[in-house]
Short mmCIF file of C-alpha atoms in Angstrom, two decimals:
data_model
loop_
_atom_site.label_atom_id
_atom_site.label_comp_id
_atom_site.label_asym_id
_atom_site.label_seq_id
_atom_site.Cartn_x
_atom_site.Cartn_y
_atom_site.Cartn_z
CA MET A 24 93.71 115.40 100.12
CA SER A 25 94.84 118.60 101.46
CA THR A 26 95.26 120.27 97.94
CA GLY A 27 92.23 122.53 97.59
CA GLY A 28 91.34 122.02 101.33
CA GLY A 29 90.00 118.35 100.96
CA SER A 30 91.23 114.89 101.12
CA ILE A 31 91.54 112.09 99.01
CA PRO A 32 87.84 110.69 98.50
CA PRO A 33 87.33 107.25 100.07
CA SER A 34 86.59 104.38 97.96
CA GLY A 35 82.78 104.34 98.75
CA PRO A 36 81.13 101.57 100.36
CA PRO A 37 82.71 98.42 99.94
CA GLY A 38 81.09 96.07 97.80
CA SER A 39 79.08 98.56 95.86
CA HIS A 40 78.11 98.15 92.20
CA ILE A 41 80.52 99.83 89.47
CA PRO A 42 78.54 102.91 87.85
CA GLY A 43 77.85 102.58 84.28
CA VAL A 44 80.44 105.51 82.82
CA THR A 45 81.29 105.85 79.65
CA SER A 46 84.63 107.34 78.76
CA PRO A 47 84.42 110.80 76.23
CA GLN A 48 85.17 109.80 72.68
CA HIS A 49 86.80 113.23 71.57
CA PRO A 50 90.30 113.90 71.56
CA PRO A 51 92.09 114.57 74.85
CA SER A 52 93.36 118.00 75.50
CA PRO A 53 97.12 118.34 76.68
CA GLY A 54 97.67 116.53 79.91
CA LYS A 55 97.86 118.93 82.31
CA GLY A 56 117.47 107.30 116.04
CA GLY A 57 117.53 103.91 117.80
CA ILE A 58 115.95 100.72 117.94
CA THR A 59 113.17 100.31 120.93
CA PRO A 60 112.95 96.79 121.66
CA HIS A 61 109.54 95.35 121.65
CA THR A 62 110.46 92.98 124.49
CA LYS A 63 111.61 94.15 127.80
CA PRO A 64 115.13 93.07 128.89
CA ASN A 65 115.07 90.14 131.03
CA ALA A 66 111.39 89.23 130.36
CA LEU A 67 110.66 85.79 128.64
CA PRO A 68 108.61 85.79 125.73
CA GLY A 69 105.27 84.45 126.22
CA GLY A 70 104.07 86.16 129.16
CA HIS A 71 106.93 84.34 131.62
CA SER A 72 109.20 86.42 133.73
CA ALA A 73 112.58 85.22 135.13
CA THR A 74 113.57 86.11 138.80
CA PRO A 75 117.32 85.77 140.25
CA ASP A 76 115.94 82.96 142.57
CA THR A 77 114.01 81.07 140.28
CA PRO A 78 116.15 79.65 137.50
CA ILE A 79 114.53 79.29 134.05
CA GLY A 80 115.21 75.42 134.05
CA LYS A 81 113.40 74.97 137.31
CA ARG A 82 109.96 76.69 136.42
CA SER A 83 107.00 74.70 135.38
CA THR A 84 103.78 75.34 133.48
CA VAL A 85 102.14 72.11 134.87
CA PRO A 86 98.64 72.97 135.94
CA THR A 87 98.19 72.13 139.65
CA THR A 88 94.43 71.77 139.73
CA ALA A 89 92.50 69.16 137.84
CA THR A 90 90.77 70.27 134.36
CA PRO A 91 87.04 70.33 134.56
CA GLN A 92 84.74 68.33 132.15
CA LEU A 93 84.26 70.70 129.21
CA SER A 94 81.15 70.94 127.13
CA PRO A 95 81.38 70.00 123.45
CA LEU A 96 81.17 73.86 122.56
CA LYS A 97 83.78 74.38 125.01
CA VAL A 98 85.96 71.82 123.32
CA LEU A 99 85.66 73.22 120.03
CA GLU A 100 86.16 76.73 121.35
CA ASN A 101 89.71 75.15 122.73
CA GLN A 102 90.63 73.55 119.48
CA TYR A 103 89.88 76.97 117.80
CA HIS A 104 92.53 78.77 120.02
CA GLU A 105 95.18 76.11 119.38
CA GLN A 106 94.57 75.67 115.62
CA PHE A 107 94.80 79.71 115.69
CA ASN A 108 98.15 79.49 117.05
CA GLN A 109 99.00 76.95 114.90
CA VAL A 110 98.38 78.94 111.90
CA LEU A 111 100.63 82.20 113.54
CA SER A 112 103.36 79.32 114.12
CA PHE A 113 103.18 78.30 110.36
CA GLN A 114 103.12 81.89 109.56
CA ALA A 115 106.10 82.83 111.66
CA GLN A 116 107.96 79.98 110.43
CA TYR A 117 107.33 80.56 106.92
CA ASP A 118 108.58 84.53 107.45
CA PHE A 119 111.68 83.41 109.01
CA LEU A 120 112.68 80.83 106.38
CA ASN A 121 112.09 83.33 103.29
CA PHE A 122 113.96 86.18 105.58
CA ILE A 123 117.00 84.10 105.98
CA PRO A 124 118.95 85.85 103.08
CA SER A 125 118.16 89.26 104.53
CA LEU A 126 118.99 88.11 108.04
CA GLU A 127 122.38 87.17 107.24
CA GLN A 128 123.25 90.47 105.60
CA ARG A 129 121.98 92.31 108.61
CA LEU A 130 123.99 89.93 111.05
CA GLN A 131 127.04 91.16 108.99
CA ASP A 132 126.36 94.91 109.41
CA PRO A 133 124.12 95.37 112.30
CA SER A 134 124.66 99.27 111.99
CA GLN A 135 122.34 99.28 108.85
CA PHE A 136 119.77 97.20 110.71
CA LYS A 137 115.97 98.52 110.17
CA ASP A 138 113.34 97.54 112.46
CA ASP A 139 111.34 96.40 109.52
CA LEU A 140 110.95 92.41 110.28
CA PRO A 141 107.81 90.61 111.17
CA PHE A 142 109.50 89.25 114.10
CA GLU A 143 112.44 89.38 116.53
CA ILE A 144 115.33 86.82 117.36
CA VAL A 145 116.52 86.80 120.73
CA TYR A 146 118.82 84.83 122.68
CA VAL A 147 118.03 83.24 126.38
CA LYS A 148 120.22 81.53 128.66
CA ASP A 149 120.04 81.47 132.48
CA GLY A 150 116.46 83.46 132.37
CA LYS A 151 118.43 86.48 130.74
CA MET A 152 117.10 87.36 127.52
CA THR A 153 119.24 89.44 124.91
CA SER A 154 117.72 90.83 121.82
CA VAL A 155 119.81 89.92 118.65
CA LEU A 156 117.65 91.26 115.77
CA PRO A 157 116.75 94.24 116.46
CA PRO A 158 120.42 94.69 118.06
CA ASP A 159 120.06 95.08 122.02
CA PRO A 160 120.61 98.64 122.61
CA GLU A 161 122.12 97.69 125.83
CA VAL A 162 124.93 95.15 124.11
CA PRO A 163 127.78 97.14 122.21
CA PRO A 164 127.56 95.76 118.63
CA ASP A 165 131.48 95.49 118.99
CA SER A 166 131.49 93.80 122.17
CA LYS A 167 132.69 89.95 122.06
CA GLU A 168 129.22 89.16 123.50
CA ALA A 169 127.19 90.54 120.52
CA ILE A 170 129.87 89.06 117.91
CA SER A 171 129.62 85.64 119.43
CA LEU A 172 125.98 85.97 119.11
CA ARG A 173 125.95 86.97 115.52
CA LYS A 174 128.26 84.18 114.65
CA SER A 175 126.55 81.44 116.56
CA LEU A 176 123.28 82.54 114.78
CA GLN A 177 124.84 82.93 111.57
CA LYS A 178 125.98 79.37 111.75
CA LYS A 179 122.47 78.06 112.39
CA LEU A 180 121.03 80.34 109.65
CA SER A 181 123.33 78.51 107.27
CA VAL A 182 122.07 75.16 107.99
CA ILE A 183 118.55 75.92 108.30
CA ASP A 184 118.63 77.67 104.62
CA GLN A 185 120.62 74.64 103.42
CA LYS A 186 117.90 72.28 104.46
CA ASN A 187 114.82 74.24 103.12
CA GLY A 188 115.03 74.96 99.20
CA PRO A 189 112.04 76.01 97.34
CA GLU A 190 110.24 72.52 97.52
CA GLU A 191 110.55 72.41 101.36
CA LYS A 192 109.33 76.07 101.41
CA GLN A 193 106.38 75.24 99.22
CA ALA A 194 105.21 72.39 101.32
CA LEU A 195 105.26 74.68 104.38
CA ARG A 196 102.97 77.27 102.66
CA GLU A 197 100.75 74.46 101.94
CA GLN A 198 100.48 73.35 105.56
CA MET A 199 100.06 77.10 106.55
CA GLU A 200 97.11 77.32 104.11
CA ASN A 201 95.48 73.98 104.97
CA SER A 202 96.01 74.95 108.52
CA LYS A 203 93.93 78.20 107.92
CA GLU A 204 91.23 76.14 106.15
CA VAL A 205 90.96 73.83 108.94
CA LEU A 206 90.44 76.83 111.50
CA GLY A 207 87.66 78.22 109.16
CA ARG A 208 85.94 75.05 109.47
CA ILE A 209 86.38 74.77 113.28
CA GLY A 210 84.91 78.20 113.62
CA LYS A 211 81.91 77.11 111.44
CA ALA A 212 81.39 74.02 113.49
CA ILE A 213 81.05 76.31 117.04
CA GLU A 214 78.53 78.33 114.73
CA ASP A 215 76.68 75.21 113.86
CA ALA A 216 76.58 74.13 117.64
CA GLY A 217 74.87 77.71 118.72
CA GLY A 218 78.07 79.15 119.41
CA THR A 219 79.74 82.52 118.34
CA VAL A 220 83.57 82.10 117.13
CA PRO A 221 85.83 83.51 119.77
CA LYS A 222 88.06 86.13 119.32
CA PRO A 223 91.54 85.03 120.00
CA PRO A 224 93.59 87.24 122.13
CA ILE A 225 96.71 88.45 121.23
CA PRO A 226 99.01 85.25 121.37
CA LYS A 227 102.27 84.78 122.71
CA ILE A 228 103.65 82.39 120.23
CA THR A 229 107.54 81.82 120.57
CA LEU A 230 109.71 79.22 118.55
CA VAL A 231 112.94 77.72 119.07
CA ILE A 232 115.51 78.24 116.35
CA ASP A 233 117.09 74.91 116.04
CA GLU A 234 118.93 73.73 113.10
CA ASN A 235 118.33 69.90 113.94
CA GLN A 236 114.82 70.68 113.97
CA PHE A 237 113.59 73.65 112.57
CA THR A 238 112.54 72.46 108.77
CA ALA A 239 109.71 73.26 106.50
CA GLN A 240 108.45 69.27 107.20
CA ALA A 241 107.24 69.83 110.77
CA PRO A 242 105.91 72.62 112.92
CA ALA A 243 108.42 74.31 114.60
CA LYS A 244 109.10 73.80 118.15
CA ARG A 245 107.46 76.38 120.55
CA PHE A 246 109.57 77.89 123.44
CA ASN A 247 108.66 76.20 126.68
CA PRO A 248 111.10 77.51 129.90
CA GLY A 249 110.02 74.38 131.71
CA GLU A 250 111.84 72.48 129.20
CA THR A 251 115.50 73.46 128.91
CA PRO A 252 117.78 71.18 126.67
CA GLN A 253 120.53 73.55 127.05
CA LYS A 254 120.85 73.10 130.87
CA LYS A 255 123.02 70.17 130.21
CA SER A 256 125.28 71.82 127.74
CA GLY A 257 125.21 75.26 129.44
CA ALA A 258 124.09 76.90 126.14
CA GLY A 259 121.21 79.28 125.53
CA GLN A 260 118.52 79.11 122.83
CA PHE A 261 117.54 81.39 119.97
CA LEU A 262 114.11 82.18 119.91
CA LEU A 263 111.94 83.67 117.06
CA ILE A 264 109.10 85.95 118.51
CA PRO A 265 106.56 87.24 115.88
CA LYS A 266 105.56 90.77 115.95
CA ASP A 267 101.90 91.71 116.57
CA ALA A 268 101.05 88.35 115.09
CA SER A 269 97.29 88.86 115.40
CA LYS A 270 97.56 91.71 113.34
CA ARG A 271 98.56 89.63 110.34
CA MET A 272 95.75 87.42 110.55
CA PRO A 273 92.50 88.95 109.00
CA PRO A 274 89.11 87.57 110.87
CA PRO A 275 89.22 83.65 110.24
CA VAL A 276 85.51 82.91 109.71
CA ALA A 277 83.33 84.64 107.42
CA PRO A 278 79.78 85.63 108.54
CA LYS A 279 78.53 83.06 105.36
CA PRO A 280 80.34 81.12 102.57
CA ALA A 281 81.92 83.62 100.18
CA LYS A 282 80.78 82.91 96.57
CA PRO A 283 83.84 82.37 94.13
CA LEU A 284 83.96 84.58 91.07
CA PRO A 285 82.72 82.16 88.09
CA THR A 286 86.19 82.97 86.00
CA PRO A 287 87.14 80.36 83.42
CA ASP A 288 90.24 79.42 85.64
CA ASN A 289 88.25 79.75 88.74
CA GLY A 290 91.39 81.45 90.22
CA LEU A 291 89.38 82.25 93.09
CA LYS A 292 87.92 79.16 94.04
CA PRO A 293 88.59 78.12 97.79
CA GLU A 294 90.66 74.67 97.72
CA GLU A 295 88.80 71.64 99.54
CA VAL A 296 90.76 70.55 102.43
CA ILE A 297 90.21 67.69 105.12
CA LEU A 298 88.95 68.13 108.64
CA PRO A 299 90.93 66.79 111.51
CA PRO A 300 88.98 63.84 113.21
CA HIS A 301 87.99 66.41 116.29
CA ALA A 302 86.40 68.93 113.87
CA THR A 303 82.98 68.03 112.84
CA ALA A 304 81.82 70.89 110.51
CA THR A 305 80.80 69.94 106.90
CA ALA A 306 80.57 73.47 105.05
CA THR A 307 83.42 75.43 104.14
CA ALA A 308 83.86 78.85 105.72
CA ALA A 309 86.22 80.79 103.92
CA LEU A 310 88.77 83.07 105.11
CA LYS A 311 89.11 86.62 103.81
CA HIS A 312 92.63 86.88 102.70
CA THR A 313 96.20 85.54 103.30
CA GLU A 314 99.14 87.93 104.07
CA VAL A 315 102.47 87.59 102.89
CA GLN A 316 105.87 89.20 103.68
CA LEU A 317 108.27 88.75 100.58
CA PRO A 318 111.86 88.62 101.08
CA VAL A 319 114.38 90.64 99.35
CA ASN A 320 115.50 89.21 95.85
CA GLY A 321 118.96 88.44 94.88
CA GLU A 322 120.29 91.70 94.89
CA GLY A 323 119.62 91.99 98.32
CA THR A 324 117.72 95.37 98.60
CA PHE A 325 114.27 95.02 97.39
CA SER A 326 111.61 92.45 96.65
CA ASP A 327 110.94 91.37 93.14
CA ILE A 328 108.32 93.37 91.30
CA TYR A 329 106.74 90.46 89.68
CA LEU A 330 106.83 86.53 89.93
CA THR A 331 110.02 84.94 88.39
CA LYS A 332 110.76 81.43 87.27
CA ASP A 333 112.55 80.79 90.84
CA THR A 334 109.62 82.34 92.66
CA GLU A 335 106.56 81.35 90.91
CA ALA A 336 106.22 78.03 92.83
CA ASP A 337 106.46 79.93 96.22
CA TYR A 338 104.30 82.94 95.46
CA GLY A 339 102.14 82.41 92.47
CA LYS A 340 100.09 79.67 93.84
CA ALA A 341 96.99 82.03 94.81
CA GLY A 342 96.60 82.94 91.38
CA ASN A 343 96.92 86.45 89.18
CA ILE A 344 99.12 89.16 90.78
CA ALA A 345 98.50 92.78 90.19
CA SER A 346 101.74 94.59 91.22
CA ALA A 347 101.65 98.15 92.70
CA ASN A 348 103.71 100.81 91.47
CA ALA A 349 104.71 104.04 92.88
CA GLY A 350 103.71 106.60 90.00
CA SER A 351 103.97 110.07 89.87
CA VAL A 352 101.75 113.19 89.70
CA GLU A 353 102.81 113.69 85.97
CA LEU A 354 101.81 109.97 85.27
CA THR A 355 105.36 109.24 83.85
CA PHE A 356 106.16 105.52 83.52
CA GLY A 357 109.36 103.75 82.77
CA ARG A 358 112.14 105.36 81.05
CA LYS A 359 110.86 108.96 81.91
CA ALA A 360 110.58 107.89 85.33
CA ALA A 361 112.66 107.04 88.39
CA GLY A 362 112.83 104.38 91.11
CA ILE A 363 110.42 101.45 91.32
CA ASN A 364 108.48 103.26 88.21
CA ALA A 365 111.68 102.88 86.08
CA GLN A 366 111.85 99.51 87.16
CA PHE A 367 108.37 98.62 86.11
CA GLY A 368 108.99 99.98 82.76
CA ALA A 369 111.99 97.92 82.03
CA PHE A 370 109.85 95.05 81.37
CA PHE A 371 108.79 96.66 77.97
CA LYS A 372 110.30 98.37 75.04
CA GLU A 373 110.66 101.92 75.02
CA ALA A 374 107.62 102.44 72.53
CA GLU A 375 105.57 100.24 74.94
CA GLN A 376 106.43 102.42 77.80
CA ASP A 377 105.21 105.41 76.08
CA ALA A 378 102.26 103.91 74.91
CA ILE A 379 101.17 102.83 78.38
CA GLU A 380 102.10 106.52 79.66
CA GLN A 381 100.02 108.01 77.21
CA ALA A 382 97.12 105.70 77.68
CA GLN A 383 97.44 106.61 81.58
CA ILE A 384 97.40 110.39 80.73
CA ASP A 385 94.50 110.19 78.11
CA PHE A 386 92.22 108.16 80.59
CA LEU A 387 92.89 110.63 83.41
CA THR A 388 92.54 113.89 80.78
CA ASN A 389 89.11 112.61 79.50
CA THR A 390 87.66 111.90 82.93
CA ALA A 391 88.73 115.43 84.30
CA ASP A 392 87.04 116.88 81.18
CA GLU A 393 84.17 114.90 81.82
CA GLY A 394 84.10 115.48 85.77
CA HIS A 395 84.07 112.00 86.32
CA THR A 396 85.31 110.55 89.63
CA GLY A 397 85.34 107.27 91.59
CA PHE A 398 85.45 103.67 89.53
CA ILE A 399 85.77 104.25 85.86
CA VAL A 400 86.41 102.02 82.88
CA ALA A 401 88.79 103.13 80.35
CA ASP A 402 87.33 103.46 76.49
CA GLN A 403 88.76 100.80 74.76
CA LYS A 404 90.26 103.07 71.84
CA LEU A 405 92.49 104.20 74.91
CA THR A 406 94.46 100.79 75.06
CA ASP A 407 94.34 99.86 71.61
CA ASN A 408 97.98 99.06 70.20
CA THR A 409 99.29 99.02 73.36
CA PRO A 410 100.55 96.21 76.01
CA LEU A 411 97.29 96.72 77.94
CA ALA A 412 93.99 94.84 77.73
CA THR A 413 92.16 96.91 79.35
CA MET A 414 92.39 99.99 82.08
CA PHE A 415 90.11 100.65 85.31
CA GLY A 416 90.55 103.12 87.64
CA HIS A 417 89.70 104.86 90.84
CA VAL A 418 90.05 108.53 89.91
CA SER A 419 90.42 110.90 92.67
CA GLY A 420 89.61 114.10 90.95
CA GLU A 421 92.39 115.96 92.57
CA PRO A 422 94.11 118.65 90.69
CA ASP A 423 97.69 116.77 90.62
CA ASN A 424 95.89 113.32 90.33
CA GLN A 425 97.14 112.23 93.98
CA GLY A 426 95.16 109.20 95.62
CA THR A 427 94.33 107.95 92.15
CA VAL A 428 94.70 104.44 91.42
CA LEU A 429 94.76 102.59 88.07
CA VAL A 430 94.76 99.10 87.24
CA SER A 431 96.21 98.42 83.73
CA VAL A 432 95.72 94.67 82.73
CA PHE A 433 98.43 93.25 80.13
CA ARG A 434 97.72 91.34 77.17
CA ASP A 435 98.90 87.66 77.45
CA GLU A 436 101.94 88.31 75.41
CA HIS A 437 102.94 91.11 77.33
CA CYS A 438 102.97 89.51 81.20
CA PRO A 439 106.29 90.69 82.62
CA GLY A 440 108.79 87.81 82.28
CA GLY A 441 106.58 85.63 80.30
CA ILE A 442 104.61 84.53 83.41
CA GLN A 443 101.16 84.56 82.79
CA LYS A 444 100.17 85.40 86.28
CA ASN A 445 102.03 88.72 86.16
CA ARG A 446 98.69 89.86 84.79
CA ALA A 447 98.57 93.81 85.82
CA MET A 448 100.12 96.58 87.33
CA ILE A 449 98.53 99.10 89.69
CA TYR A 450 99.63 102.44 89.12
CA VAL A 451 99.37 104.32 92.09
CA VAL A 452 99.93 108.24 92.37
CA PRO A 453 100.77 108.37 96.00
CA PRO A 454 100.25 111.54 98.34
CA ASP A 455 103.48 113.71 97.98
CA GLY A 456 104.55 114.54 101.75
CA LYS A 457 107.35 117.05 100.48
CA SER A 458 104.58 119.09 98.78
CA GLU A 459 102.78 122.42 100.51
CA SER A 460 99.72 119.93 100.62
CA PHE A 461 100.16 118.75 104.02
CA GLU A 462 100.80 120.82 107.27
CA ASN A 463 101.58 117.91 109.30
CA LYS A 464 102.90 114.31 108.94
CA ASP A 465 99.63 112.97 110.59
CA ASP A 466 97.65 114.40 107.53
CA PHE A 467 100.25 112.99 105.05
CA LEU A 468 99.89 109.35 106.61
CA GLU A 469 96.09 109.48 106.61
CA ASN A 470 96.14 110.29 102.96
CA VAL A 471 98.73 107.26 102.57
CA LYS A 472 96.21 104.98 104.22
CA MET A 473 93.31 106.25 102.33
CA THR A 474 95.12 105.38 99.21
CA ALA A 475 95.99 102.29 99.99
CA LYS A 476 92.00 101.58 101.14
CA ASN A 477 91.25 102.80 97.58
CA LEU A 478 94.01 100.41 96.08
CA ILE A 479 92.55 97.01 97.36
CA ALA A 480 88.79 98.39 96.58
CA THR A 481 89.77 99.33 93.23
CA GLN A 482 91.23 95.95 92.48
CA ASN A 483 88.38 94.47 94.31
CA GLU A 484 85.66 96.18 92.31
CA TYR A 485 87.93 95.83 89.02
CA ASN A 486 87.77 91.86 89.51
CA HIS A 487 83.78 92.00 89.86
CA TRP A 488 83.79 93.78 86.60
CA ALA A 489 86.31 91.49 84.93
CA VAL A 490 84.01 88.30 85.55
CA LYS A 491 81.11 89.95 83.38
CA GLU A 492 83.42 91.02 80.73
CA SER A 493 85.52 87.60 80.56
CA LEU A 494 88.62 89.36 81.41
CA PRO A 495 91.46 87.89 83.95
CA THR A 496 90.50 88.44 87.42
CA LEU A 497 93.30 89.38 89.94
CA PRO A 498 93.14 87.72 93.18
CA VAL A 499 96.41 88.57 94.58
CA LEU A 500 97.91 92.40 95.34
CA ARG A 501 101.77 92.65 95.53
CA THR A 502 102.28 96.18 96.76
CA CYS A 503 105.18 98.33 97.44
CA ALA A 504 105.82 101.43 99.79
CA PHE A 505 104.40 103.99 97.72
CA GLY A 506 104.37 107.43 99.57
CA GLY A 507 107.69 106.36 101.05
CA ASP A 508 111.00 107.67 99.91
CA ILE A 509 110.80 110.61 97.70
CA TYR A 510 107.31 110.93 98.64
CA CYS A 511 107.57 110.78 102.32
CA HIS A 512 106.86 113.65 104.58
CA PRO A 513 110.06 115.32 106.29
CA ASP A 514 108.45 114.52 109.74
CA SER A 515 107.61 110.77 108.89
CA ASN A 516 109.60 107.73 107.81
CA GLN A 517 109.29 104.56 106.11
CA ALA A 518 108.18 102.32 108.88
CA GLU A 519 105.09 104.85 109.47
CA VAL A 520 104.28 104.76 105.96
CA ALA A 521 104.10 101.04 105.74
CA ARG A 522 102.16 100.96 108.76
CA ALA A 523 99.62 103.42 107.33
CA ILE A 524 99.59 101.07 104.26
CA ARG A 525 98.65 98.03 106.08
CA GLY A 526 96.28 99.86 108.00
CA GLY A 527 94.51 100.97 104.94
CA ILE A 528 94.24 97.60 103.51
CA LYS A 529 92.87 96.32 106.90
CA GLU A 530 90.49 98.67 107.15
CA TYR A 531 88.93 97.72 103.75
CA PHE A 532 89.06 94.11 104.46
CA ASP A 533 87.23 94.95 107.87
CA GLU A 534 84.61 96.68 105.98
CA VAL A 535 83.86 94.56 102.92
CA SER A 536 81.42 91.69 102.86
CA PRO A 537 83.35 88.53 102.81
CA ASP A 538 80.75 87.45 99.93
CA LYS A 539 82.14 90.35 97.80
CA ASN A 540 85.86 90.21 98.60
CA THR A 541 87.59 88.44 95.67
CA ILE A 542 90.94 89.35 97.04
CA LYS A 543 92.70 85.94 98.25
CA GLU A 544 96.25 87.26 99.22
CA VAL A 545 98.49 90.39 99.92
CA GLN A 546 101.86 90.34 99.33
CA TYR A 547 103.88 93.06 101.17
CA GLU A 548 107.36 93.54 99.43
CA HIS A 549 110.34 94.20 101.67
CA GLY A 550 109.80 97.63 104.00
CA VAL A 551 106.24 97.23 103.77
#
């Protein structure tokens, strides 16, 4: 980090073993404007384009030449590409259904729109495309056209939302997970046949938002400009276009099958799925992880910090959750803090909040006294008589603790909301972009990225250690936009912070050996 002329130290080689460090036993000393559309006007999604002399309803995508006979390997590769697109379609459909409450709010007040959705919604009619979310800069928001489009989309959203409750969303999630497993198996079949798993090109998946068809019970219909049901009625179509969909998909096939951690509940064990008839592989090829975009909660501003009774079925399937908290350099927690840090504390009594805060201070004070940095396990005495079963950290060694990550695992009786899967808090001391430590925003964002990398690395290393100690493992990370809001650099913004966080997490997954990875799912809160 820029403080002291350095930078936040990296997490070290992915998959490396945790050094055997014992914490000191002596008493601690005092702690020290506008929206740029992602698609071009009048350019149809999926690589199609509209010209005045070629109406959308008269174009055809039917090939004019016969398809040559394909080899078995080529057939598998084609199946792989199609399955990859199916995974992306399910992901887009799932994201859309969970974002509907937020979409409805944005339609009511487009002036407050933030371009932070994982997709765009456009309206296509007669070959012309108009962006609805984000609002098209060429269409005044108070014009008849814009108001009419928002009202029409609002009606569709209301019907779709009524048809898709928690059970339907859970069914869709299961379809999405199974589809990913099938993708891995097809990839393994390609390898078994002597081929190389192809790297799918950036896909152009566009789905039709049809209230009569868009349900969690079946794959959403993909847009085909050659098929125009609006031709007879003269109406247009609302389309869902995922943003950078390939970036949300990790490399789908591991070089070798991942070994699950032998935890008592085996929360990290891949589920067995059935191959479709055309796929012949017999071994399981594990995906690295799944990414989930969380919707806003009932208050309509933020995502839930932890699982609730209403959301456990949707977002608790992958196992125990560790939720990231944007902490402070003073290591305050709960009632002495502000923002999301205070909200984390609301799950505990005041005395318990103080105990957690003091355990963090003592832990970092001791490690500073001994000069320890990197992955460190807290002495058990520090968590006695606290809601914490254990504490495991990645210590930056910075004077102000910026970049430090602390995994605090709760005892059974202290899991937030009485839900045992709400198992841990990851206290992150984010880079402070408003401090004099950073000369420019690029330096700040690079430190946010490194902190995110250390965050996921620390959780992964904790899991490996926890297996040996018979402690709960944490296969799911739920992360907030630490480094944003009050910590954001004056020249940066929330969207850039979110990209830096995702970039750091992606970089770690790209580097870690699949058989060393224990993280099954990353859940991004609203705004990340």
